[in-house]
Coordinates of C-alpha atoms in Angstrom, one line a residue:
M1 CA 33.9 -34.8 -33.1
R2 CA 36.7 -32.7 -34.4
I3 CA 37.1 -28.9 -34.1
L4 CA 38.2 -27.6 -37.5
E5 CA 38.4 -23.8 -37.2
L6 CA 37.9 -20.9 -34.8
E7 CA 37.0 -17.5 -36.1
I8 CA 37.3 -15.0 -33.3
I9 CA 35.4 -11.8 -34.2
N10 CA 36.0 -10.2 -30.9
F11 CA 36.9 -12.0 -27.7
G12 CA 39.3 -10.7 -25.0
K13 CA 42.4 -9.5 -26.7
F14 CA 41.6 -11.2 -30.0
N15 CA 40.0 -9.3 -32.8
H16 CA 39.2 -11.0 -36.2
E17 CA 41.7 -13.8 -35.7
T18 CA 41.4 -17.3 -37.2
V19 CA 42.8 -20.5 -35.7
T20 CA 42.7 -23.9 -37.5
F21 CA 43.1 -27.4 -36.1
H22 CA 43.8 -30.9 -37.5
D23 CA 43.4 -34.5 -36.5
G24 CA 45.4 -35.9 -33.7
M25 CA 47.7 -33.8 -31.5
N26 CA 47.5 -30.0 -31.8
L27 CA 50.1 -28.2 -29.8
I28 CA 49.7 -24.5 -29.3
Y29 CA 52.8 -23.0 -27.6
G30 CA 53.1 -19.4 -26.3
E31 CA 54.5 -17.5 -23.5
N32 CA 52.4 -16.2 -20.6
E33 CA 49.8 -13.4 -21.5
M34 CA 49.8 -14.5 -25.2
G35 CA 46.1 -15.5 -25.1
K36 CA 46.2 -19.3 -24.7
T37 CA 43.7 -19.4 -21.8
T38 CA 41.5 -16.9 -23.8
L39 CA 41.4 -19.4 -26.7
H40 CA 40.7 -22.2 -24.3
S41 CA 37.8 -20.2 -22.8
F42 CA 36.6 -19.3 -26.3
I43 CA 36.1 -23.0 -27.2
R44 CA 34.0 -23.7 -24.1
G45 CA 32.1 -20.4 -24.6
M46 CA 31.2 -21.4 -28.2
F47 CA 29.8 -24.8 -27.0
F48 CA 27.9 -23.5 -24.0
G49 CA 27.8 -19.7 -24.1
I50 CA 28.9 -17.2 -21.4
E51 CA 26.4 -15.7 -19.0
K52 CA 26.9 -12.5 -17.2
Q53 CA 26.4 -12.7 -13.4
R54 CA 24.6 -10.2 -11.3
G55 CA 25.7 -7.9 -8.5
R56 CA 29.2 -8.2 -7.1
A57 CA 29.8 -11.6 -8.8
A58 CA 29.6 -9.7 -12.2
R59 CA 32.9 -7.9 -11.5
K60 CA 35.1 -11.0 -11.9
D61 CA 32.9 -13.4 -13.8
E62 CA 33.9 -15.1 -17.1
Y63 CA 31.9 -12.6 -19.1
S64 CA 33.7 -9.6 -17.7
I65 CA 37.1 -11.2 -18.0
R66 CA 36.5 -12.2 -21.6
E67 CA 34.9 -9.0 -22.8
P68 CA 36.6 -7.6 -25.9
W69 CA 39.2 -5.0 -25.3
F70 CA 37.8 -3.0 -28.2
H71 CA 34.3 -2.9 -29.7
A72 CA 32.4 -4.5 -26.8
G73 CA 29.2 -4.7 -28.9
Q74 CA 31.0 -7.1 -31.3
F75 CA 31.5 -9.8 -28.6
A76 CA 31.1 -12.8 -30.9
G77 CA 32.8 -15.7 -32.8
I78 CA 32.3 -18.7 -35.1
M79 CA 33.4 -22.3 -34.8
R80 CA 33.4 -25.0 -37.5
F81 CA 33.5 -28.6 -36.4
E82 CA 33.0 -32.1 -37.9
S83 CA 30.6 -34.6 -36.3
G84 CA 29.2 -37.8 -37.8
G85 CA 30.9 -37.2 -41.1
K86 CA 29.3 -33.8 -41.5
I87 CA 30.7 -30.3 -41.1
F88 CA 28.8 -27.8 -38.9
R89 CA 29.1 -24.0 -38.4
L90 CA 28.3 -22.7 -34.9
E91 CA 27.9 -18.9 -34.6
R92 CA 27.4 -17.1 -31.3
N93 CA 27.0 -13.5 -30.1
F94 CA 28.0 -13.2 -26.5
Y95 CA 27.0 -9.6 -26.1
R96 CA 24.4 -9.6 -23.3
K97 CA 22.1 -7.1 -25.0
E98 CA 22.1 -9.0 -28.3
K99 CA 22.7 -12.6 -27.4
S100 CA 22.1 -15.1 -30.2
V101 CA 23.3 -18.5 -31.4
S102 CA 22.9 -20.4 -34.7
L103 CA 23.9 -23.8 -35.9
V104 CA 24.0 -24.8 -39.6
C105 CA 25.1 -28.0 -41.2
E106 CA 27.4 -26.9 -44.1
T107 CA 27.3 -30.3 -45.6
N108 CA 23.5 -30.3 -46.5
G109 CA 22.5 -26.7 -45.5
E110 CA 20.2 -27.9 -42.7
V111 CA 19.5 -25.2 -40.1
L112 CA 19.5 -26.7 -36.6
S113 CA 18.4 -25.3 -33.2
V114 CA 20.7 -25.0 -30.2
E115 CA 17.8 -24.0 -28.0
K116 CA 16.0 -27.3 -28.8
G117 CA 19.1 -29.4 -28.0
D118 CA 20.5 -30.2 -31.5
L119 CA 24.0 -29.2 -30.4
Q120 CA 23.9 -31.4 -27.3
V121 CA 22.8 -34.3 -29.5
L122 CA 25.9 -33.8 -31.6
M123 CA 27.9 -33.8 -28.4
E124 CA 26.4 -37.2 -27.3
G125 CA 24.2 -35.5 -24.7
M126 CA 27.2 -34.0 -22.8
N127 CA 26.3 -31.0 -20.8
E128 CA 28.6 -28.3 -19.5
D129 CA 29.2 -30.1 -16.2
A130 CA 30.3 -33.3 -17.9
F131 CA 32.4 -31.3 -20.5
R132 CA 34.3 -29.4 -17.8
N133 CA 34.9 -32.5 -15.8
T134 CA 36.1 -34.8 -18.6
V135 CA 37.6 -33.5 -21.8
F136 CA 38.1 -29.8 -20.8
F137 CA 41.2 -29.2 -18.6
N138 CA 42.0 -25.8 -17.2
Q139 CA 45.2 -24.5 -15.5
Q140 CA 44.1 -24.8 -11.9
S141 CA 43.8 -28.6 -11.5
A142 CA 42.7 -31.8 -13.2
A143 CA 40.4 -32.5 -10.2
T144 CA 36.7 -33.0 -10.8
D145 CA 33.8 -31.5 -8.9
E146 CA 30.4 -32.7 -7.6
G147 CA 28.9 -32.0 -11.0
L148 CA 30.7 -35.0 -12.5
A149 CA 29.4 -37.4 -9.8
R150 CA 25.9 -36.2 -10.5
E151 CA 26.2 -36.6 -14.3
L152 CA 28.0 -39.9 -14.0
R153 CA 25.4 -41.4 -11.7
N154 CA 22.7 -40.2 -14.0
Y155 CA 24.4 -41.7 -17.1
M156 CA 25.0 -45.1 -15.4
T157 CA 21.5 -45.3 -14.2
N158 CA 20.2 -44.5 -17.7
L159 CA 22.5 -47.0 -19.3
Q160 CA 21.4 -49.8 -16.9
N161 CA 17.7 -49.1 -17.5
S162 CA 17.7 -48.3 -21.3
G163 CA 20.8 -50.0 -22.5
D164 CA 22.0 -46.9 -24.5
G165 CA 22.0 -44.1 -21.9
E166 CA 19.1 -42.3 -23.6
M167 CA 16.6 -42.5 -20.7
N168 CA 17.5 -39.5 -18.6
V169 CA 17.0 -40.5 -14.9
S170 CA 18.6 -37.2 -13.8
A171 CA 16.0 -35.4 -15.8
A172 CA 13.2 -37.5 -14.2
I173 CA 14.6 -36.7 -10.8
K174 CA 15.0 -33.1 -11.7
S175 CA 11.4 -33.1 -12.9
L176 CA 10.3 -34.7 -9.6
E177 CA 12.4 -32.1 -7.7
S178 CA 10.8 -29.4 -9.6
Q179 CA 7.4 -30.9 -8.9
R180 CA 8.4 -31.2 -5.2
R181 CA 9.4 -27.6 -5.1
H182 CA 6.2 -26.6 -6.8
L183 CA 4.2 -28.7 -4.4
E184 CA 6.1 -27.3 -1.4
S185 CA 5.5 -23.8 -2.7
E186 CA 1.9 -24.6 -3.4
Q187 CA 1.5 -26.1 0.1
K188 CA 3.3 -23.1 1.6
R189 CA 1.1 -20.8 -0.4
L190 CA -2.0 -22.7 0.5
D191 CA -1.0 -22.8 4.2
A192 CA -0.3 -19.0 4.0
E193 CA -3.6 -18.4 2.3
Q194 CA -5.5 -20.6 4.8
A195 CA -3.8 -18.9 7.7
E196 CA -4.4 -15.5 6.2
E197 CA -8.1 -16.3 5.5
L198 CA -8.4 -17.8 9.0
E199 CA -6.9 -14.7 10.5
S200 CA -9.0 -12.5 8.2
Q201 CA -12.2 -14.3 9.3
Q202 CA -11.2 -14.1 13.0
M203 CA -10.5 -10.4 12.6
R204 CA -13.8 -9.9 10.8
L205 CA -15.5 -11.9 13.6
E206 CA -13.9 -9.8 16.3
Y207 CA -14.7 -6.6 14.3
V208 CA -18.4 -7.6 14.0
R209 CA -18.5 -8.5 17.7
Q210 CA -17.0 -5.1 18.5
E211 CA -19.5 -3.4 16.2
L212 CA -22.4 -5.3 18.0
L213 CA -21.0 -4.2 21.4
E214 CA -20.8 -0.6 20.2
L215 CA -24.3 -0.8 18.8
S216 CA -25.5 -2.2 22.2
E217 CA -23.8 0.7 24.0
E218 CA -25.3 3.1 21.5
Q219 CA -28.7 1.5 22.0
K220 CA -28.4 2.1 25.8
H221 CA -27.3 5.7 25.2
C222 CA -30.2 6.2 22.9
E223 CA -32.7 4.9 25.5
V224 CA -31.2 7.2 28.1
Q225 CA -31.5 10.1 25.8
M226 CA -35.1 9.3 24.9
A227 CA -36.0 9.1 28.6
R228 CA -34.3 12.4 29.2
I229 CA -36.1 14.0 26.3
A230 CA -39.5 12.6 27.3
K231 CA -39.0 14.0 30.9
E232 CA -37.9 17.3 29.5
R233 CA -40.8 17.5 27.1
I234 CA -43.3 16.9 30.0
A235 CA -41.7 19.6 32.1
L236 CA -41.6 21.9 29.1
Q237 CA -45.2 21.4 28.2
A238 CA -46.2 22.2 31.8
R239 CA -44.1 25.4 31.7
L240 CA -45.6 26.3 28.3
T241 CA -49.2 25.8 29.6
E242 CA -48.4 27.9 32.6
K243 CA -46.8 30.6 30.5
K244 CA -49.8 30.8 28.2
R245 CA -52.1 31.1 31.2
S246 CA -50.0 33.8 32.7
L247 CA -50.0 35.7 29.4
E248 CA -53.7 35.6 29.0
K249 CA -54.1 36.9 32.6
M250 CA -51.6 39.7 31.9
K251 CA -53.5 40.6 28.7
R252 CA -56.7 40.9 30.7
E253 CA -55.2 42.8 33.6
L254 CA -52.9 45.0 31.6
D255 CA -55.0 46.1 28.7
I256 CA -53.2 49.1 27.4
P257 CA -55.5 52.3 26.7
L258 CA -55.0 54.5 23.7
E259 CA -52.6 57.3 24.0
E260 CA -55.1 60.0 23.1
N261 CA -57.5 59.0 26.0
A262 CA -54.7 59.3 28.6
G263 CA -56.0 61.8 31.4
K264 CA -59.5 62.0 29.8
D265 CA -61.3 61.5 33.1
E266 CA -59.3 64.2 34.9
M267 CA -59.8 66.6 32.0
E268 CA -63.6 65.9 32.0
S269 CA -63.6 66.6 35.8
W270 CA -61.7 69.8 35.3
K271 CA -64.1 70.9 32.5
M272 CA -67.1 70.1 34.7
R273 CA -65.6 72.2 37.5
M274 CA -64.8 75.0 35.1
E275 CA -68.4 74.9 33.8
A276 CA -69.8 74.9 37.3
G277 CA -67.7 77.9 38.2
Q278 CA -68.8 79.7 35.0
D279 CA -72.4 79.0 35.8
K280 CA -71.9 80.3 39.3
R281 CA -70.1 83.4 38.0
R282 CA -72.9 83.9 35.5
M283 CA -75.5 83.7 38.3
L284 CA -73.4 86.1 40.3
W285 CA -73.1 88.5 37.4
R286 CA -76.7 88.2 36.7
N287 CA -77.5 89.1 40.3
Q288 CA -75.0 92.0 40.2
E289 CA -76.6 93.2 36.9
L290 CA -80.0 93.0 38.6
W291 CA -78.7 95.0 41.6
L292 CA -77.1 97.5 39.2
L293 CA -80.4 97.7 37.2
G294 CA -82.3 98.1 40.4
G295 CA -80.0 100.8 41.6
G296 CA -80.4 102.6 38.3
V297 CA -84.2 102.4 38.5
L298 CA -84.1 103.7 42.0
A299 CA -81.7 106.5 41.1
L300 CA -84.0 107.4 38.2
L301 CA -87.0 107.4 40.4
V302 CA -85.2 109.6 42.9
C303 CA -84.3 112.0 40.1
I304 CA -87.8 112.1 39.0
L305 CA -89.3 112.4 42.4
V306 CA -86.8 114.8 43.9
P307 CA -87.5 118.2 42.5
H308 CA -84.0 119.5 43.1
I309 CA -81.8 119.0 40.1
W310 CA -78.7 119.1 42.0
I311 CA -79.9 116.3 44.2
S312 CA -80.9 114.4 41.0
A313 CA -77.5 115.2 39.5
L314 CA -75.8 114.1 42.7
V315 CA -77.9 110.8 42.9
L316 CA -77.3 110.2 39.2
A317 CA -73.6 110.9 39.6
G318 CA -73.5 108.7 42.6
W319 CA -75.3 105.9 40.7
L320 CA -72.9 106.3 37.8
G321 CA -69.9 106.3 40.1
I322 CA -71.1 103.3 41.9
S323 CA -72.0 101.6 38.6
A324 CA -68.5 102.4 37.2
I325 CA -66.9 101.0 40.3
F326 CA -69.1 98.0 40.2
V327 CA -68.5 97.4 36.5
W328 CA -64.7 97.8 37.0
K329 CA -64.8 95.3 39.8
I330 CA -66.8 93.0 37.7
Y331 CA -64.3 93.4 34.8
R332 CA -61.4 93.0 37.2
R333 CA -62.8 89.8 38.6
H334 CA -63.5 88.6 35.2
Q335 CA -59.9 89.2 34.2
E336 CA -58.6 87.6 37.3
E337 CA -60.9 84.6 36.7
Q338 CA -59.7 84.4 33.1
E339 CA -56.1 84.5 34.2
R340 CA -56.7 82.0 36.9
Q341 CA -58.5 79.7 34.4
E342 CA -55.6 80.1 32.0
R343 CA -53.1 79.2 34.7
I344 CA -55.2 76.3 35.7
Q345 CA -55.5 75.2 32.1
K346 CA -51.8 75.5 31.6
R347 CA -51.1 73.5 34.7
M348 CA -53.7 71.0 33.6
Q349 CA -52.0 70.8 30.2
E350 CA -48.6 70.4 31.7
R351 CA -50.0 67.7 34.1
M352 CA -51.7 66.0 31.3
K353 CA -48.5 66.0 29.3
K354 CA -46.6 64.5 32.2
E355 CA -49.4 62.0 32.8
I356 CA -49.4 61.1 29.0
Q357 CA -45.6 60.7 29.1
A358 CA -45.8 58.6 32.2
E359 CA -48.6 56.6 30.6
R360 CA -46.5 56.2 27.5
E361 CA -43.6 54.9 29.6
R362 CA -45.9 52.6 31.5
S363 CA -47.3 51.4 28.2
A364 CA -43.8 50.8 26.8
K365 CA -42.9 48.9 29.9
R366 CA -46.0 46.8 29.6
E367 CA -45.3 46.2 25.9
K368 CA -41.7 45.2 26.7
L369 CA -42.9 42.9 29.5
L370 CA -45.4 41.4 27.1
E371 CA -42.8 41.1 24.4
E372 CA -40.5 39.3 26.9
K373 CA -43.3 37.0 27.9
Y374 CA -44.1 36.3 24.3
H375 CA -40.4 35.8 23.6
E376 CA -40.1 33.3 26.4
E377 CA -43.2 31.6 25.1
D378 CA -41.6 31.4 21.6
E379 CA -38.4 30.1 23.1
L380 CA -40.3 27.4 25.0
A381 CA -42.2 26.6 21.8
Q382 CA -38.9 26.4 19.8
R383 CA -37.4 24.2 22.5
E384 CA -40.4 22.0 22.3
K385 CA -39.9 21.7 18.5
E386 CA -36.2 20.9 19.0
L387 CA -37.1 18.3 21.6
N388 CA -39.7 16.8 19.3
L389 CA -37.1 16.7 16.5
E390 CA -34.5 15.2 18.8
F391 CA -36.9 12.6 20.0
E392 CA -37.9 11.7 16.5
K393 CA -34.1 11.5 15.6
Q394 CA -33.5 9.2 18.6
M395 CA -36.5 7.1 17.6
W396 CA -35.0 6.8 14.0
N397 CA -31.6 6.1 15.5
Q398 CA -33.1 3.4 17.7
E399 CA -34.7 1.8 14.7
R400 CA -31.5 2.0 12.7
I401 CA -29.5 0.5 15.6
S402 CA -32.1 -2.3 15.9
A403 CA -31.9 -3.0 12.1
E404 CA -28.1 -2.9 12.1
S405 CA -27.9 -5.1 15.2
K406 CA -30.0 -7.7 13.4
E407 CA -27.9 -7.5 10.3
K408 CA -24.7 -7.7 12.3
Q409 CA -26.0 -10.7 14.2
V410 CA -26.8 -12.5 11.0
I411 CA -23.2 -11.6 9.7
L412 CA -21.8 -12.8 13.0
N413 CA -23.6 -16.1 12.8
N414 CA -22.5 -16.6 9.2
L415 CA -18.9 -15.7 10.1
E416 CA -18.9 -18.2 13.0
E417 CA -20.2 -20.9 10.7
S418 CA -17.7 -20.0 8.0
L419 CA -14.8 -20.0 10.5
Q420 CA -15.9 -23.4 11.8
E421 CA -16.1 -24.8 8.3
L422 CA -12.7 -23.2 7.4
Q423 CA -11.1 -24.8 10.5
E424 CA -12.6 -28.2 9.6
E425 CA -11.4 -27.8 6.0
N426 CA -7.8 -27.0 7.2
E427 CA -7.9 -30.1 9.4
Q428 CA -9.2 -32.3 6.5
S429 CA -7.1 -30.7 3.7
G430 CA -4.3 -33.1 3.0
S431 CA -4.4 -33.8 -0.7
I432 CA -1.3 -31.6 -1.5
Q433 CA 0.6 -33.0 1.5
E434 CA -0.2 -36.5 0.4
E435 CA 1.0 -35.8 -3.2
L436 CA 4.1 -34.0 -1.8
D437 CA 4.9 -37.1 0.4
A438 CA 4.5 -39.3 -2.7
V439 CA 6.9 -37.1 -4.7
R440 CA 9.5 -37.1 -1.9
L441 CA 9.2 -40.9 -1.6
A442 CA 9.7 -41.2 -5.4
I443 CA 12.7 -38.9 -5.4
M444 CA 14.2 -40.9 -2.5
T445 CA 13.5 -44.2 -4.2
M446 CA 14.9 -43.1 -7.6
N447 CA 18.1 -41.8 -5.9
Q448 CA 18.5 -45.0 -4.0
I449 CA 17.9 -47.0 -7.2
S450 CA 20.3 -44.8 -9.0
E451 CA 22.9 -45.3 -6.4
D452 CA 22.4 -49.1 -6.4
I453 CA 22.7 -49.2 -10.2
Y454 CA 25.8 -47.0 -10.0
K455 CA 27.4 -49.4 -7.6
E456 CA 26.6 -52.3 -10.0
S457 CA 28.0 -50.4 -13.1
A458 CA 31.0 -49.0 -11.3
A459 CA 33.1 -52.1 -11.8
H460 CA 33.3 -51.4 -15.6
L461 CA 34.2 -47.8 -14.9
N462 CA 36.8 -48.7 -12.3
Q463 CA 38.4 -51.2 -14.7
K464 CA 38.6 -48.5 -17.4
I465 CA 40.2 -46.0 -15.1
S466 CA 42.6 -48.6 -13.8
D467 CA 43.6 -49.5 -17.4
I468 CA 44.3 -45.9 -18.3
L469 CA 46.1 -45.3 -15.0
S470 CA 48.2 -48.4 -15.5
Q471 CA 49.3 -47.2 -19.0
I472 CA 50.3 -43.7 -17.9
T473 CA 52.1 -44.9 -14.7
E474 CA 53.8 -47.8 -16.5
G475 CA 52.0 -50.4 -14.4
R476 CA 52.8 -48.8 -11.0
Y477 CA 49.1 -48.4 -10.1
T478 CA 46.8 -51.0 -11.6
S479 CA 43.6 -50.9 -9.5
V480 CA 41.5 -47.9 -8.7
F481 CA 38.0 -47.8 -7.0
L482 CA 35.6 -44.9 -7.4
D483 CA 32.6 -44.5 -4.9
T484 CA 29.3 -42.8 -5.5
N485 CA 30.8 -39.4 -4.3
M486 CA 33.7 -39.7 -6.7
E487 CA 36.1 -40.4 -3.9
V488 CA 39.0 -42.3 -5.3
R489 CA 40.8 -45.2 -3.6
I490 CA 44.0 -46.7 -5.0
N491 CA 44.6 -50.4 -4.4
T492 CA 48.2 -51.4 -4.0
P493 CA 49.7 -54.8 -3.0
K494 CA 50.4 -53.4 0.4
K495 CA 47.6 -51.0 1.2
L496 CA 44.4 -49.3 0.1
L497 CA 45.3 -45.6 -0.4
S498 CA 43.3 -42.4 -0.6
L499 CA 44.3 -39.5 -2.9
E500 CA 45.8 -37.6 0.0
Q501 CA 48.3 -40.4 0.5
V502 CA 49.9 -40.1 -3.0
S503 CA 52.1 -37.4 -4.6
R504 CA 50.5 -34.4 -6.3
G505 CA 51.8 -35.7 -9.7
T506 CA 50.2 -39.1 -9.1
M507 CA 47.0 -37.4 -8.0
E508 CA 46.9 -35.5 -11.2
Q509 CA 47.4 -38.7 -13.2
I510 CA 44.6 -40.4 -11.4
Y511 CA 42.3 -37.5 -12.1
F512 CA 43.4 -37.6 -15.7
A513 CA 42.6 -41.3 -16.0
L514 CA 39.2 -40.6 -14.3
R515 CA 38.4 -37.9 -16.8
M516 CA 39.3 -39.9 -19.8
A517 CA 37.4 -43.0 -18.6
V518 CA 34.3 -41.1 -17.8
G519 CA 34.6 -39.1 -21.1
E520 CA 34.7 -42.4 -23.1
M521 CA 31.7 -43.7 -21.1
F522 CA 29.7 -40.5 -22.0
C523 CA 30.7 -40.5 -25.6
Q524 CA 30.7 -44.0 -26.9
D525 CA 29.7 -43.3 -30.5
E526 CA 31.2 -39.8 -31.1
T527 CA 34.4 -39.0 -29.2
M528 CA 34.9 -35.4 -28.1
P529 CA 38.2 -33.5 -28.6
I530 CA 40.4 -33.3 -25.5
I531 CA 41.3 -29.7 -24.7
L532 CA 44.0 -29.0 -22.2
D533 CA 45.4 -25.7 -20.9
D534 CA 48.7 -26.2 -19.2
A535 CA 47.2 -29.3 -17.5
F536 CA 50.6 -31.0 -17.0
V537 CA 52.4 -28.5 -14.9
M538 CA 52.7 -30.9 -11.9
Y539 CA 54.0 -33.7 -14.1
D540 CA 57.6 -34.7 -14.3
D541 CA 59.0 -35.5 -17.7
K542 CA 58.5 -39.3 -17.3
R543 CA 54.8 -38.9 -16.3
L544 CA 54.3 -36.3 -19.1
K545 CA 55.8 -38.7 -21.7
Q546 CA 53.5 -41.6 -20.7
T547 CA 50.5 -39.4 -20.6
L548 CA 51.2 -37.8 -24.0
K549 CA 51.9 -41.2 -25.4
W550 CA 48.5 -42.4 -24.3
L551 CA 46.9 -39.3 -25.9
Y552 CA 48.9 -39.8 -29.1
H553 CA 47.7 -43.4 -29.4
S554 CA 44.1 -42.6 -28.4
G555 CA 43.2 -41.6 -31.9
R556 CA 41.3 -38.6 -30.6
Q557 CA 41.8 -34.9 -31.5
V558 CA 43.9 -33.3 -28.7
I559 CA 44.3 -29.5 -28.4
L560 CA 47.1 -28.8 -25.9
F561 CA 47.9 -25.2 -24.8
T562 CA 51.2 -24.8 -23.1
C563 CA 53.8 -22.2 -22.2
H564 CA 56.6 -24.9 -21.9
G565 CA 58.8 -26.3 -24.7
R566 CA 59.1 -29.8 -23.2
E567 CA 55.7 -31.0 -24.6
Q568 CA 56.9 -30.4 -28.2
R569 CA 60.2 -32.1 -27.5
I570 CA 58.5 -35.2 -25.9
L571 CA 56.0 -35.4 -28.7
D572 CA 58.8 -35.4 -31.2
E573 CA 60.4 -38.3 -29.3
I574 CA 57.1 -40.2 -29.3
K575 CA 56.7 -39.7 -33.1
Q576 CA 60.3 -40.9 -33.7
E577 CA 59.6 -44.0 -31.5
N578 CA 56.7 -44.8 -33.7

């Protein structure tokens, strides 16, 4: 693969800039802050994109650092490269709200899909971890990270099993890991659901038991209330019977007379006495009249028989005087009797009024007493009705409690059976756990096999690293060993050394040889361009010349960003030597 051209629409400080590259060595020189690292980052971003982090990490992530200084919405670029004899155009919009990527073969017009892995196919299956740890050098260090060990082990295992590295053991392990996580999550979810259901069943069971206990207490209370009501009803019925009997007796004893008949007997007695007195007086007057008439007849006889007129006149005058006196007395007595009768009648009327008023008051009292008695009877009758209603209510409540108790007992029995079945199911349920154990065993087995295959294939890789290291160190170090964790051991005639026991420059050269050897192993058919950003800062001129000479004779495209002039000078020397 060769990168032909970069068209930077907006990326960091660059705006609508175009950079072209050629085969072999491409040296890009510039002072600090000129944008070399930005171009370096742009190439990686075009291949793999740039994701914006979340939270605090977003403040200093690659996305924030490389955001355009102007027109942030036009955060995009284009890269043209050659692979397999064809020219491709890769376009990418980095803006997080409008992210997009497209890949077109300009040679035949075919539209490819980055999402479906067409770009990774053109890169010999190299992912970002492998890219960063092999052909892509940054300023910090040439050292690799754990991502390279993972990808290298995967590649070697694939190569051993398929012969061409196409079978992705790492993907298989990743799939098993995903399955393991899914099964663990499913097991955890199932355990949580079973625990929750078990707890829910137990809570429901306790709740139903509590309800049955409350119903039992309510049943006892209802029975006590019914006994109390029955006892009160018996007492009330006895009181009511006695009250009715008392009222009947009172009605008979206290029959209230009519108001107009009040004092009638006394009035009749008075009238009888008045009539008897009148009869007596009439008899007396009749006797007096007889006496007066007799006196008149006697006086008349005297007048007739006595010859003397004066005697007759005197007798007649005497009779008339006596008669007048007698008549006056009779009249006077009659008047007195009349006045006496009027006084008696007036006293009788006043007495009768008093008696009538007293009778009315007694009648009102008797009516009030009867009314109170009737009211008491009504109250007793009303209380009897209330007790009857309360008794009926307690009877209905007792029936309800009995029905609810039966229903709750059935529910309780069902819950106990369900709880027992659930506990048995939890004890017997092990299918997911068995499958999870099988997946874990498969992962462990594949990792072990991968490690074993890696050990078998490592000899070829160690030889490749040793050859490159021997060339760039002029034969000073000729034997390097790499273990499964990418720990490097340097074999010298005197001693087996670790990286910490050599100089920083030698360490950088070893990592360079490691990167190049692994990169050649990953990309056997289509070599990737080597992209370096001030990667040789720790090199002295001698080491730098040997390394640049190796790169110059590798036949690969090399893009070297530097702020030093010695790279150009040494390259000119190498060209003159050749």
